Amino acid sequence: MKKKVDVEIFGEIYSLKTDEDSEYVRKVAAAVDSSMREIAQKTHSFSSARISVFAALDLADKYFQMKKDYEELLKLVDSKNRHK
């Protein structure tokens, strides 16, 4: 059953409906908020829309880097298991 979780991102309150654990949703929102605030601190003249896009790009980059690292780790483990 979906529940409502209120989160604050970059000074705005968002009411989200989710099946996920409330604490998990808050952690995700905090990561987005942190990324946006870090970008805003470095680039004072950007609009919140541009900051949102740069934060999305930053988080997507981190996701794909971690996915690549994970896939490489799986290959390494698989290779080691085959040579036993």
mmCIF file of C-alpha atoms in Angstrom:
data_model
loop_
_atom_site.group_PDB
_atom_site.id
_atom_site.type_symbol
_atom_site.label_atom_id
_atom_site.label_comp_id
_atom_site.label_asym_id
_atom_site.label_seq_id
_atom_site.Cartn_x
_atom_site.Cartn_y
_atom_site.Cartn_z
ATOM 1 C CA MET A 1 0.000 0.000 0.000
ATOM 2 C CA LYS A 2 1.360 3.376 -0.983
ATOM 3 C CA LYS A 3 2.048 5.849 1.765
ATOM 4 C CA LYS A 4 2.691 9.575 1.618
ATOM 5 C CA VAL A 5 6.154 10.817 2.512
ATOM 6 C CA ASP A 6 6.951 14.533 2.672
ATOM 7 C CA VAL A 7 10.505 15.478 1.747
ATOM 8 C CA GLU A 8 12.297 18.784 1.354
ATOM 9 C CA ILE A 9 14.550 19.296 -1.640
ATOM 10 C CA PHE A 10 16.274 22.616 -2.244
ATOM 11 C CA GLY A 11 13.813 24.488 -0.042
ATOM 12 C CA GLU A 12 10.675 22.971 -1.571
ATOM 13 C CA ILE A 13 8.403 20.417 0.098
ATOM 14 C CA TYR A 14 7.354 17.461 -2.048
ATOM 15 C CA SER A 15 4.658 14.965 -1.063
ATOM 16 C CA LEU A 16 5.548 11.606 -2.555
ATOM 17 C CA LYS A 17 3.402 8.481 -2.687
ATOM 18 C CA THR A 18 5.551 5.381 -2.419
ATOM 19 C CA ASP A 19 5.721 1.740 -1.449
ATOM 20 C CA GLU A 20 9.292 2.265 -0.238
ATOM 21 C CA ASP A 21 10.329 2.684 3.378
ATOM 22 C CA SER A 22 9.932 6.317 4.507
ATOM 23 C CA GLU A 23 13.513 6.507 5.752
ATOM 24 C CA TYR A 24 14.828 5.265 2.392
ATOM 25 C CA VAL A 25 12.803 7.907 0.525
ATOM 26 C CA ARG A 26 14.163 10.595 2.852
ATOM 27 C CA LYS A 27 17.740 9.399 2.194
ATOM 28 C CA VAL A 28 17.165 9.575 -1.560
ATOM 29 C CA ALA A 29 15.695 13.071 -1.234
ATOM 30 C CA ALA A 30 18.610 14.131 0.977
ATOM 31 C CA ALA A 31 21.067 12.960 -1.694
ATOM 32 C CA VAL A 32 19.262 15.036 -4.331
ATOM 33 C CA ASP A 33 19.098 18.037 -1.989
ATOM 34 C CA SER A 34 22.791 17.727 -1.165
ATOM 35 C CA SER A 35 23.762 17.528 -4.830
ATOM 36 C CA MET A 36 21.658 20.580 -5.686
ATOM 37 C CA ARG A 37 23.059 22.619 -2.787
ATOM 38 C CA GLU A 38 26.628 21.693 -3.707
ATOM 39 C CA ILE A 39 26.073 22.805 -7.305
ATOM 40 C CA ALA A 40 24.279 25.997 -6.202
ATOM 41 C CA GLN A 41 27.186 26.873 -3.925
ATOM 42 C CA LYS A 42 29.641 26.573 -6.816
ATOM 43 C CA THR A 43 27.478 28.406 -9.370
ATOM 44 C CA HIS A 44 25.570 31.256 -7.754
ATOM 45 C CA SER A 45 23.987 32.523 -10.972
ATOM 46 C CA PHE A 46 22.136 29.376 -12.106
ATOM 47 C CA SER A 47 18.359 29.067 -11.866
ATOM 48 C CA SER A 48 16.902 26.259 -9.781
ATOM 49 C CA ALA A 49 15.855 24.529 -13.021
ATOM 50 C CA ARG A 50 19.461 24.486 -14.273
ATOM 51 C CA ILE A 51 20.704 23.377 -10.866
ATOM 52 C CA SER A 52 18.179 20.513 -11.006
ATOM 53 C CA VAL A 53 19.463 19.415 -14.408
ATOM 54 C CA PHE A 54 23.102 19.530 -13.296
ATOM 55 C CA ALA A 55 22.223 17.594 -10.129
ATOM 56 C CA ALA A 56 20.417 14.971 -12.220
ATOM 57 C CA LEU A 57 23.462 14.679 -14.492
ATOM 58 C CA ASP A 58 25.782 14.370 -11.496
ATOM 59 C CA LEU A 59 23.663 11.670 -9.846
ATOM 60 C CA ALA A 60 23.225 9.794 -13.147
ATOM 61 C CA ASP A 61 26.997 9.886 -13.671
ATOM 62 C CA LYS A 62 27.558 8.431 -10.200
ATOM 63 C CA TYR A 63 24.949 5.745 -10.887
ATOM 64 C CA PHE A 64 26.527 4.682 -14.189
ATOM 65 C CA GLN A 65 30.031 4.692 -12.693
ATOM 66 C CA MET A 66 28.852 2.450 -9.851
ATOM 67 C CA LYS A 67 27.007 0.195 -12.293
ATOM 68 C CA LYS A 68 30.154 -0.125 -14.421
ATOM 69 C CA ASP A 69 32.267 -0.881 -11.336
ATOM 70 C CA TYR A 70 29.728 -3.479 -10.194
ATOM 71 C CA GLU A 71 29.676 -5.181 -13.609
ATOM 72 C CA GLU A 72 33.489 -5.276 -13.661
ATOM 73 C CA LEU A 73 33.491 -6.782 -10.178
ATOM 74 C CA LEU A 74 30.991 -9.450 -11.266
ATOM 75 C CA LYS A 75 33.218 -10.329 -14.238
ATOM 76 C CA LEU A 76 36.237 -10.597 -11.952
ATOM 77 C CA VAL A 77 34.385 -12.846 -9.502
ATOM 78 C CA ASP A 78 33.045 -14.974 -12.362
ATOM 79 C CA SER A 79 36.532 -15.280 -13.857
ATOM 80 C CA LYS A 80 38.022 -16.330 -10.514
ATOM 81 C CA ASN A 81 35.234 -18.881 -9.979
ATOM 82 C CA ARG A 82 35.886 -20.445 -13.401
ATOM 83 C CA HIS A 83 39.587 -20.882 -12.646
ATOM 84 C CA LYS A 84 39.076 -22.808 -9.405
#
